[in-house]
Amino acid sequence: MNRQSASAHGVLLYARSRAMPHTVAALLAVAALAAVCAHRSEIYLDPAQRVRAEALAPVFAACAIGVSTYQYSPALDATAVRPWPPRRLAHLTMLTVIAGAALVLVAPSTLPVFGSWGLLRNLLGAVGVALAAATVIGSRLCWMPVLAYLSSLYLTPADAHSRAHALWAWAVQPGAQPISWLPALTAFLTGATLYVVRGPRPESREG
Amino acid sequence: MNAPSLVRRRTVRPATPLGRRPRHPVFAEVRGGSARWVALAVCVVEALTMAAKADFWQGSWAETRYQLHIGAAMLCGPLVAAAGCWQGAREHRSRMTGLRASASRSEFTQFLVVSLPVALAVVVAHTVIAALSFLATWPYVSGGRPIFVPVAADLTVLVSATVIGAVVGRLVPWRLTAPALALAVYLLLGFTDDASPVRFLSPAADNGFGDQGPVWWQPLTMIVWTGGLAAAVVCAHTFRPRWSWCAVVPLAAAAIAAAVPMVRVGEGMWPAHTRTEVCDNTTTPRVCVDAEYKGLLPQVSAALSGMTGRLKGVHPLPDRLPLPPFFVGQNVVRGELADPERFVLETGAALVPECDGGPDAYLHYAVQDWLVSNDLAESRRKADEEQARDSGDRRGLAESRTTADALSRLTSMGEDRRRVWLNRYFAAGPSCDFSKVPAL
């Protein structure tokens, strides 16, 4: 009983040290915003009017997940007795599942360009980019590559016919295309592996 | 006697050598701060987007301006707002807000030192990309001239976004402020198709047609509107609390100078420009292209030479050939016709009389295919026939066979007889009554 409560405390402490409640609240808020956007049909992110505003939801959710990996005190974390990889894996799985479930539940699946599947694919890809960025440049700035990469993908011209285009412009393909899942899943697996194995880059507080 | 002098000699050398002024703090920021990385990010993102769409703007000044404008507003606007936010929050990150508040310099000066390097970086990056894009268009363009005032308006928009982002970053110390601000800017800029005139205030506003530039005052009012807004935010933030009311001045300038004409004129800010044409008068009908694409005229004439040759001696035709309009990236790529055969096919389709179906439909198809007489027309005819056969469409199959027969008879006819027949056919065109045209 004593041990159980201690481990529960550990989980709680971990959640608090990573600002989990804030992150989960941000994920739910962005899902709610996506629901509002999905019902108001007239906001588009590109001049060709294909990419609708709810396509931003996975981007922001990935930013939130990436930023949540920030270690307040990397020197202290390095002294921990328990291994970090399982905790990191649990951390990213839980947040990705929450974000994915919230997005799939709120976004109607019959949109012309992005259905629920498209949003889920973009979420996985963006989380991968965010985690890789957190490992390489640090958690606090990891939203920058996600934002730059995904938003420039959203502005690429429409050309649904070529297979190469479906590969490199995966984020603007309709969700049902299997080939566009390939880059997204690769990005997710790479980012998740990097993060679980290496952990976020230790950051000094001066900068 | 050597008494010590009462005048104190200066024994320590001054910190800066005489004759050399200390460098401005901006240099230190540019060398050590995040400005370099912001410039790099803006450059890379914009260059990649422009390169991905190169077919759609290279070869036209107007399209280049349009794509630069979209890239700057839609892509870099949210990004630089987030970058400004990150820069503005740096004292929060390094726990130096208290130290900064105790500094002797005014709040305004401190704010400038923080936000100016990033704003400068953004300006440099976008200017470089705009200059490279215009240079890349230059070799392929044959008419028209570039306009640079919209680029200045885009630069002002970017600087305003950076500065407002820096203020937000100072005021809201949260790790997700920067991406959340980018999200908000995206939603604000989003291309809305509602009819409210407020959408003309959006920095991304354009009429969606690259070939129509804005009126000369539109970029200037955009500069006053966005610049005034940013100046108001900065004044309200940095002159606190006594002089905050100064913000009213730029705010009023923004509201009056920009909002009133922009909202009132609306669509009229992108007038359809008066087209001048360049014609090849050696053929009948004449071949005329927009003066902006005058370099294309020899190619177009050459591509259509077969058709104009076949139309020699046929009189009831329009004065000029009805060419399909040029769309950069679709039928014109880098000052060349992308697909001359398709271009000829589209011209032929527009030339034959527009009459709905009926028993004479095969005539129009046959005349069109004979006028075009290229591989594309032939392969398309065969594909139609195959499709009709595969889908079991008997009527379609019969029609395509009649067309093929008519075409072969038209081809094998003597030249003089064919000319007489074509004259009668085109004379009957406007009324769509082909009963007096001899059957093929």
XYZ file of C-alpha atoms in Angstrom:
647
model
C 0.000 0.000 0.000
C 2.820 2.286 0.889
C 4.643 1.400 -2.294
C 1.532 1.937 -4.369
C 0.939 5.397 -3.066
C 4.601 6.243 -3.564
C 4.430 5.253 -7.222
C 1.196 7.184 -7.657
C 3.019 10.138 -6.218
C 5.795 9.527 -8.722
C 3.387 9.615 -11.618
C 1.742 12.745 -10.256
C 5.088 14.413 -9.761
C 6.138 13.498 -13.253
C 2.888 14.862 -14.672
C 3.312 18.074 -12.746
C 6.946 18.476 -13.691
C 6.016 18.235 -17.384
C 3.030 20.623 -17.075
C 0.700 17.800 -18.150
C -2.583 19.377 -17.031
C -1.851 22.476 -19.096
C -0.929 20.388 -22.118
C -4.066 18.249 -21.909
C -6.153 21.390 -21.515
C -4.474 22.882 -24.602
C -5.150 19.699 -26.592
C -8.827 19.705 -25.617
C -9.102 23.418 -26.375
C -7.646 22.996 -29.833
C -10.014 20.097 -30.503
C -12.903 22.329 -29.492
C -11.598 25.054 -31.790
C -11.361 22.518 -34.617
C -14.985 21.568 -34.004
C -16.007 25.227 -34.258
C -13.990 25.625 -37.475
C -15.491 22.452 -38.937
C -18.963 23.872 -38.491
C -18.058 27.274 -39.914
C -17.046 26.304 -43.394
C -15.611 29.504 -44.827
C -12.055 29.728 -43.458
C -9.302 28.410 -45.715
C -5.543 28.440 -45.327
C -4.596 28.647 -48.990
C -5.749 30.753 -51.927
C -6.961 27.670 -53.813
C -9.424 27.104 -50.927
C -8.675 23.445 -50.362
C -7.088 23.326 -46.920
C -9.603 24.221 -44.271
C -8.885 25.834 -40.946
C -9.198 22.632 -38.911
C -6.014 21.409 -40.603
C -4.225 23.659 -38.094
C -5.469 21.587 -35.158
C -2.952 18.730 -35.605
C -0.149 21.291 -36.004
C -0.924 23.038 -32.758
C -1.548 19.760 -30.937
C 1.883 18.543 -32.050
C 3.451 21.808 -30.874
C 1.833 21.341 -27.470
C 3.028 17.734 -27.222
C 6.556 18.708 -28.242
C 6.736 21.602 -25.784
C 5.405 19.366 -22.990
C 8.633 17.335 -23.127
C 10.564 20.258 -21.611
C 12.719 19.256 -18.651
C 12.740 21.935 -16.022
C 15.890 20.609 -14.477
C 17.877 18.291 -16.740
C 20.704 17.909 -14.209
C 18.262 16.634 -11.596
C 16.536 14.331 -14.081
C 19.880 12.798 -14.958
C 20.306 11.601 -11.382
C 17.067 9.587 -11.390
C 17.274 5.910 -10.440
C 14.474 4.651 -12.656
C 14.997 4.409 -16.437
C 13.542 7.248 -18.480
C 12.678 5.564 -21.829
C 9.487 3.792 -20.611
C 8.292 7.020 -19.005
C 8.986 9.012 -22.130
C 7.156 6.404 -24.209
C 4.151 6.496 -21.874
C 4.225 10.290 -21.946
C 4.137 10.617 -25.716
C 1.670 7.753 -26.207
C -0.793 9.170 -23.725
C -0.715 12.682 -25.185
C -0.882 11.464 -28.794
C -3.827 9.202 -28.005
C -5.668 12.027 -26.235
C -5.036 14.444 -29.119
C -5.899 11.867 -31.776
C -9.090 10.767 -30.072
C -10.204 14.345 -29.520
C -9.569 15.286 -33.144
C -11.243 12.202 -34.603
C -14.251 12.671 -32.360
C -14.825 16.334 -33.185
C -14.015 16.479 -36.900
C -16.719 15.177 -39.220
C -15.262 12.539 -41.504
C -16.889 13.670 -44.730
C -14.900 16.797 -45.488
C -13.752 17.223 -49.103
C -10.035 17.341 -48.343
C -9.464 16.435 -44.716
C -11.569 13.827 -43.074
C -10.808 12.454 -39.634
C -8.189 10.177 -41.174
C -6.398 13.081 -42.775
C -6.306 14.922 -39.455
C -5.007 11.815 -37.675
C -2.274 11.301 -40.279
C -1.190 14.942 -40.039
C -1.188 14.704 -36.236
C 1.127 11.671 -36.313
C 3.493 13.290 -38.808
C 3.569 16.593 -36.941
C 4.171 14.876 -33.572
C 7.080 13.038 -35.160
C 8.603 16.296 -36.396
C 8.022 17.935 -33.006
C 9.686 15.115 -31.069
C 12.656 14.974 -33.420
C 13.024 18.756 -33.082
C 12.805 18.492 -29.280
C 15.643 15.974 -29.347
C 17.811 18.032 -31.672
C 17.157 21.704 -30.860
C 15.342 21.538 -27.541
C 11.751 21.322 -26.364
C 11.013 25.002 -25.951
C 11.642 25.870 -29.601
C 10.423 22.607 -31.140
C 7.193 24.241 -32.354
C 9.153 26.261 -34.914
C 10.073 23.410 -37.325
C 6.571 21.922 -36.990
C 4.939 25.220 -37.856
C 7.322 26.028 -40.699
C 7.204 22.556 -42.258
C 3.495 21.862 -42.023
C 2.403 25.342 -43.029
C 4.630 25.311 -46.099
C 3.179 21.906 -47.012
C -0.322 23.365 -46.734
C 0.593 26.021 -49.306
C 1.938 23.609 -51.942
C 0.041 23.468 -55.236
C -2.631 20.849 -55.754
C -1.576 17.981 -57.973
C -3.237 14.825 -56.791
C -2.187 12.676 -59.730
C 1.507 12.052 -59.320
C 2.779 9.564 -56.795
C 5.887 11.586 -55.971
C 3.697 14.528 -55.071
C 1.634 12.338 -52.738
C 4.879 11.397 -51.013
C 6.446 14.794 -50.439
C 3.223 16.774 -50.029
C 1.656 14.124 -47.797
C -0.063 16.594 -45.503
C -2.399 17.979 -48.179
C -3.560 14.644 -49.584
C -7.060 13.383 -48.812
C -6.873 11.017 -45.880
C -7.776 7.827 -47.692
C -4.610 7.714 -49.821
C -2.406 4.995 -48.322
C 0.815 6.341 -49.833
C 0.520 9.645 -47.992
C 0.587 7.751 -44.679
C 4.075 6.497 -45.425
C 5.975 9.775 -44.768
C 3.745 10.593 -41.804
C 4.329 7.251 -40.117
C 8.043 7.395 -40.902
C 8.260 10.835 -39.316
C 6.326 9.645 -36.258
C 8.421 6.537 -35.747
C 11.690 8.411 -36.249
C 10.715 11.237 -33.915
C 9.317 8.912 -31.264
C 12.381 6.650 -31.343
C 14.757 9.603 -31.109
C 12.822 11.060 -28.199
C 12.387 7.804 -26.304
C 16.020 6.821 -26.658
C 17.789 10.176 -26.330
C 15.300 12.365 -24.509
C 14.901 16.086 -25.125
C 18.050 18.134 -25.509
C 19.049 19.495 -22.106
C 18.475 23.234 -22.155
C 20.031 25.916 -20.017
C 17.654 28.467 -18.656
C 19.556 31.397 -20.132
C 18.359 31.821 -23.602
C 62.682 68.638 -7.033
C 60.143 66.327 -8.363
C 56.893 66.868 -6.475
C 54.017 64.603 -7.334
C 51.624 66.248 -9.706
C 48.236 67.197 -8.383
C 46.616 66.343 -11.665
C 45.713 62.699 -11.832
C 47.093 61.085 -14.875
C 44.854 58.674 -16.655
C 46.650 55.381 -16.473
C 43.973 53.026 -17.773
C 43.329 52.961 -21.484
C 39.776 53.792 -22.520
C 37.614 50.769 -23.237
C 37.330 51.622 -26.902
C 40.344 52.793 -28.816
C 40.185 56.473 -29.677
C 38.932 57.247 -33.131
C 36.684 54.195 -33.238
C 33.098 54.556 -32.132
C 31.503 51.740 -30.171
C 29.390 49.458 -32.339
C 25.681 49.721 -32.125
C 23.979 47.106 -29.899
C 22.079 45.823 -32.946
C 25.320 44.257 -34.205
C 25.709 42.233 -31.029
C 22.090 41.075 -31.367
C 22.563 40.123 -34.999
C 25.709 38.171 -34.194
C 24.534 36.366 -31.105
C 20.749 36.404 -30.932
C 18.037 34.391 -32.602
C 17.726 36.882 -35.484
C 20.028 34.863 -37.733
C 17.938 31.761 -37.275
C 14.713 33.634 -37.953
C 16.188 34.997 -41.180
C 17.312 31.518 -42.157
C 13.911 29.981 -41.372
C 12.009 32.629 -43.354
C 14.417 32.280 -46.283
C 14.237 28.492 -46.388
C 10.465 28.254 -45.992
C 9.771 30.927 -48.587
C 12.369 29.652 -51.037
C 10.986 26.108 -50.850
C 7.408 27.270 -51.418
C 8.405 29.508 -54.303
C 10.481 26.726 -55.847
C 7.635 24.219 -55.525
C 5.377 26.601 -57.446
C 8.015 27.861 -59.921
C 5.913 26.829 -62.923
C 3.115 29.066 -61.752
C 5.030 32.351 -61.539
C 8.248 32.216 -63.545
C 7.690 34.215 -66.708
C 5.116 36.718 -65.465
C 5.798 39.762 -63.316
C 2.233 39.863 -62.065
C 2.170 36.193 -61.036
C 5.531 36.615 -59.308
C 4.140 39.510 -57.310
C 1.042 37.485 -56.419
C 2.934 34.389 -55.262
C 5.371 36.494 -53.228
C 2.432 38.252 -51.619
C 0.673 34.992 -50.732
C 3.895 33.467 -49.427
C 4.661 36.511 -47.310
C 1.201 36.935 -45.847
C -0.040 33.370 -45.438
C 3.184 31.550 -44.687
C 5.581 34.046 -43.141
C 2.996 36.193 -41.348
C 2.159 33.574 -38.675
C 5.747 32.356 -38.588
C 7.307 35.767 -37.921
C 4.597 36.629 -35.391
C 5.627 33.474 -33.511
C 9.309 34.347 -33.918
C 8.699 37.838 -32.542
C 6.794 36.274 -29.662
C 9.726 33.965 -28.885
C 12.124 36.901 -28.986
C 9.865 39.064 -26.817
C 9.637 36.368 -24.161
C 13.369 35.934 -23.782
C 13.614 37.852 -20.505
C 10.922 35.577 -19.107
C 12.870 32.511 -20.187
C 16.098 33.723 -18.642
C 14.354 35.042 -15.507
C 15.584 38.573 -16.132
C 12.346 40.529 -16.110
C 13.180 42.033 -12.754
C 16.666 43.006 -13.845
C 15.328 44.520 -17.033
C 12.715 46.523 -15.162
C 15.469 48.059 -13.043
C 17.509 49.163 -16.070
C 17.908 52.870 -16.598
C 16.987 52.889 -20.255
C 13.404 53.608 -21.122
C 10.971 50.805 -21.750
C 10.691 51.904 -25.380
C 14.444 51.667 -26.007
C 14.638 48.264 -24.384
C 11.759 47.033 -26.471
C 13.424 48.276 -29.656
C 16.667 46.523 -28.760
C 14.757 43.256 -28.352
C 12.405 43.409 -31.309
C 14.346 45.342 -33.938
C 16.927 42.615 -34.764
C 14.225 40.053 -35.539
C 12.249 42.579 -37.571
C 15.406 43.459 -39.525
C 16.140 39.780 -40.088
C 12.641 39.261 -41.478
C 12.996 42.280 -43.770
C 16.362 41.095 -45.082
C 15.097 37.533 -45.647
C 11.964 38.541 -47.508
C 13.828 41.142 -49.582
C 16.376 38.534 -50.632
C 13.662 36.072 -51.647
C 11.698 38.761 -53.516
C 14.808 39.932 -55.361
C 15.750 36.358 -56.313
C 12.214 35.652 -57.499
C 12.082 38.734 -59.692
C 15.509 37.842 -61.079
C 14.319 34.305 -61.796
C 11.327 35.691 -63.695
C 13.372 38.140 -65.735
C 14.827 35.820 -68.425
C 11.428 34.377 -69.327
C 9.284 37.475 -69.389
C 8.474 39.288 -72.613
C 6.130 42.110 -71.666
C 4.783 44.146 -68.772
C 6.907 45.501 -65.964
C 7.438 44.566 -62.328
C 5.855 46.562 -59.497
C 7.695 46.734 -56.199
C 5.360 48.751 -53.964
C 3.365 45.603 -52.980
C 6.640 44.046 -51.793
C 7.125 47.069 -49.515
C 3.586 46.540 -48.210
C 4.360 42.870 -47.509
C 7.534 43.899 -45.673
C 5.523 46.289 -43.503
C 3.030 43.534 -42.744
C 5.835 41.198 -41.704
C 7.517 43.813 -39.504
C 4.177 44.647 -37.885
C 3.513 40.976 -37.200
C 6.965 40.593 -35.621
C 6.564 43.653 -33.402
C 3.042 42.769 -32.268
C 4.268 39.230 -31.613
C 7.087 40.609 -29.445
C 4.582 42.583 -27.358
C 2.406 39.497 -26.926
C 5.441 37.453 -25.938
C 6.320 39.978 -23.229
C 2.804 40.108 -21.856
C 1.930 36.391 -21.860
C 4.682 34.256 -20.350
C 3.480 30.800 -21.406
C 5.489 28.213 -23.276
C 2.796 27.740 -25.898
C 2.202 31.451 -26.520
C 4.218 31.509 -29.734
C 2.486 28.607 -31.549
C -0.872 29.778 -30.209
C -0.221 33.243 -31.632
C 0.720 31.706 -34.988
C -2.552 29.759 -34.921
C -4.498 32.928 -34.171
C -2.754 34.837 -36.978
C -3.554 31.972 -39.347
C -7.214 32.100 -38.456
C -7.243 35.889 -38.822
C -5.583 35.731 -42.217
C -7.582 32.740 -43.433
C -9.057 33.152 -46.858
C -12.659 33.837 -46.148
C -15.259 33.802 -48.843
C -17.950 35.625 -46.959
C -19.192 38.840 -48.466
C -18.286 41.130 -45.589
C -16.056 44.023 -46.696
C -13.880 43.562 -43.591
C -11.968 40.881 -45.485
C -10.278 43.607 -47.547
C -8.413 44.630 -44.393
C -6.645 41.282 -44.284
C -2.975 41.581 -45.261
C -3.482 38.472 -47.395
C -6.339 40.119 -49.308
C -6.080 39.778 -53.036
C -8.616 39.097 -55.679
C -7.143 35.700 -56.447
C -6.157 36.558 -60.017
C -2.450 37.121 -60.331
C -2.683 39.027 -63.590
C -4.548 41.932 -62.040
C -2.343 44.119 -59.893
C -3.759 46.343 -57.155
C -4.353 50.055 -57.709
C -1.373 52.192 -56.793
C -2.723 53.301 -53.417
C -3.672 49.858 -52.140
C -0.146 48.902 -50.948
C 0.308 52.356 -49.413
C -2.912 52.130 -47.417
C -1.944 48.591 -46.369
C 1.363 50.026 -45.107
C -0.433 52.716 -43.082
C -3.052 50.287 -41.775
C -0.757 47.523 -40.557
C 2.081 49.854 -39.583
C -0.292 52.086 -37.645
C -1.771 49.111 -35.834
C 1.684 47.861 -34.815
C 2.799 51.347 -33.759
C -0.316 51.704 -31.620
C 0.356 48.385 -29.887
C 3.992 49.323 -29.243
C 3.082 52.774 -27.933
C 0.389 51.395 -25.652
C 2.812 48.808 -24.285
C 6.026 50.793 -23.895
C 4.753 54.231 -22.856
C 2.876 52.765 -19.896
C 1.250 54.059 -17.832
C 1.425 57.814 -18.285
C 1.760 58.180 -22.024
C -0.242 55.170 -23.186
C -2.808 57.479 -24.691
C -0.237 58.336 -27.401
C -1.329 55.060 -29.003
C -4.491 56.793 -30.117
C -2.549 58.774 -32.754
C -1.235 55.840 -34.862
C -4.480 53.993 -34.251
C -6.447 56.889 -35.693
C -4.075 57.073 -38.642
C -4.565 53.359 -39.280
C -8.317 53.613 -38.989
C -8.790 56.702 -41.115
C -6.121 56.373 -43.792
C -6.609 52.681 -44.467
C -9.857 51.237 -43.216
C -12.158 53.812 -44.802
C -10.912 53.622 -48.440
C -10.158 49.899 -48.273
C -13.496 48.874 -46.898
C -15.383 51.277 -49.140
C -13.655 50.492 -52.428
C -13.414 46.728 -51.846
C -13.113 44.708 -55.050
C -12.392 47.905 -56.950
C -8.861 47.835 -55.568
C -7.965 45.230 -58.201
C -9.262 46.699 -61.448
C -9.223 44.610 -64.600
C -6.340 46.086 -66.539
C -6.903 47.339 -70.069
C -5.458 44.739 -72.381
C -3.404 45.721 -75.355
C -2.818 43.107 -78.003
C -0.032 42.239 -80.378
C -1.116 40.613 -83.637
C 0.363 38.584 -86.442
C -1.347 40.129 -89.475
C 0.119 37.828 -92.076
C -2.612 35.242 -91.587
C -6.376 35.319 -91.862
C -7.880 35.117 -89.294
C -5.251 37.097 -87.433
C -3.455 35.624 -84.430
C -3.470 38.057 -81.494
C -1.962 37.650 -78.027
C -1.945 39.823 -74.929
C 0.936 42.313 -75.041
C 2.193 40.902 -71.737
C 2.963 37.651 -73.582
C 4.197 39.160 -76.828
C 7.246 36.907 -76.777
C 4.874 33.972 -77.277
C 3.502 35.304 -80.583
C 6.029 33.553 -82.899
C 5.466 30.231 -81.098
C 1.701 30.592 -81.177
C 1.781 31.542 -84.865
C 3.981 28.577 -85.645
C 1.767 26.197 -83.669
C -1.339 27.488 -85.445
C 0.254 27.713 -88.895
C -1.326 24.413 -89.942
C -4.777 25.600 -88.975
C -4.432 29.040 -90.585
C -3.122 27.362 -93.727
C -6.176 25.105 -93.877
C -8.473 28.088 -93.378
C -7.048 29.990 -96.372
C -9.884 31.201 -98.569
C -12.557 30.572 -95.947
C -14.271 33.912 -95.316
C -17.169 33.703 -92.817
C -14.816 33.625 -89.848
C -14.105 36.005 -86.973
C -11.447 38.669 -87.497
C -9.050 36.922 -85.120
C -8.669 33.349 -83.953
C -10.377 32.702 -80.600
C -7.277 31.665 -78.635
C -7.695 30.148 -75.176
C -6.520 32.562 -72.440
C -2.995 32.123 -71.133
C -2.635 30.736 -67.623
C 0.892 30.693 -66.258
C 1.645 27.207 -64.988
C -1.053 25.579 -67.101
C -0.667 26.348 -70.786
C 2.311 28.711 -70.468
C 5.386 27.655 -68.527
C 8.487 29.876 -68.438
C 7.610 31.835 -71.553
C 6.848 28.729 -73.630
C 3.643 27.044 -74.665
C 3.442 24.038 -72.365
C 1.566 21.854 -74.845
C 1.258 23.324 -78.363
C -0.943 20.447 -79.590
C -3.452 20.977 -76.807
C -3.350 24.714 -77.451
C -4.232 24.148 -81.116
C -6.972 21.702 -80.107
C -8.542 24.236 -77.745
C -8.374 26.932 -80.432
C -10.077 24.596 -82.910
C -12.789 23.732 -80.386
C -13.492 27.437 -79.866
C -13.538 28.119 -83.606
C -16.235 25.656 -84.709
C -19.800 26.890 -84.162
C -21.198 26.342 -80.694
C -24.389 24.397 -81.328
C -25.777 21.884 -78.868
C -25.628 18.286 -79.986
C -28.338 17.466 -82.512
C -27.857 15.474 -85.679
C -25.049 17.804 -86.814
C -22.727 17.179 -83.888
C -20.553 14.832 -85.950
C -19.956 17.687 -88.449
C -18.481 19.922 -85.756
C -16.240 17.153 -84.458
C -15.076 16.282 -87.962
C -14.342 19.922 -88.915
C -12.581 20.494 -85.609
C -10.410 17.421 -85.973
C -9.605 18.269 -89.583
C -8.624 21.843 -88.670
C -6.458 20.638 -85.788
C -5.035 17.544 -87.528
C -2.494 16.581 -84.891
C -1.693 13.488 -82.868
C -3.553 14.695 -79.812
C -6.826 15.086 -81.724
C -6.393 11.642 -83.242
C -5.587 9.911 -79.977
C -8.484 11.639 -78.291
C -10.870 10.465 -81.013
C -9.606 6.920 -80.653
C -9.901 7.052 -76.872
C -13.511 8.265 -77.183
C -14.334 5.422 -79.530
C -12.697 2.859 -77.260
C -14.496 4.180 -74.242
C -17.832 4.029 -76.050
C -17.090 0.452 -77.113
C -16.013 -0.622 -73.611
C -19.009 0.902 -71.895
C -21.441 -0.465 -74.503
C -22.638 3.019 -75.462
C -24.087 2.317 -78.916
C -25.070 5.863 -79.708
C -21.633 7.157 -78.782
C -19.989 4.448 -80.864
C -22.175 5.232 -83.874
C -21.441 8.921 -83.517
C -17.691 8.456 -83.336
C -17.825 6.237 -86.446
C -19.858 8.845 -88.346
C -17.327 11.449 -87.298
C -14.427 9.330 -88.524
C -16.186 8.774 -91.883
C -16.941 12.486 -92.269
C -13.357 13.310 -91.407
C -11.945 10.926 -94.007
C -14.299 12.336 -96.663
C -13.309 15.872 -95.730
C -9.650 14.911 -95.996
C -10.016 13.224 -99.357
C -12.083 16.041 -100.907
C -10.534 18.218 -103.619
C -9.153 21.466 -102.302
C -11.558 23.780 -104.172
C -14.620 21.724 -103.260
C -13.545 21.647 -99.654
C -13.094 25.422 -99.585
C -16.628 25.920 -100.943
C -17.991 23.443 -98.431
C -16.184 25.075 -95.508
C -17.440 28.525 -96.573
C -21.003 27.242 -96.494
C -20.426 25.454 -93.197
C -19.018 28.488 -91.373
C -21.670 30.745 -92.969
C -24.348 28.533 -91.395
C -22.534 28.598 -88.042
C -24.145 31.586 -86.295
C -27.692 30.346 -86.970
C -26.885 26.708 -86.096
C -28.976 25.662 -89.100
C -26.901 23.238 -91.152
C -29.738 21.923 -93.332
C -28.399 23.825 -96.336
C -24.862 22.547 -95.883
C -24.285 19.543 -98.167
C -23.903 16.360 -96.168
C -20.453 14.868 -95.934
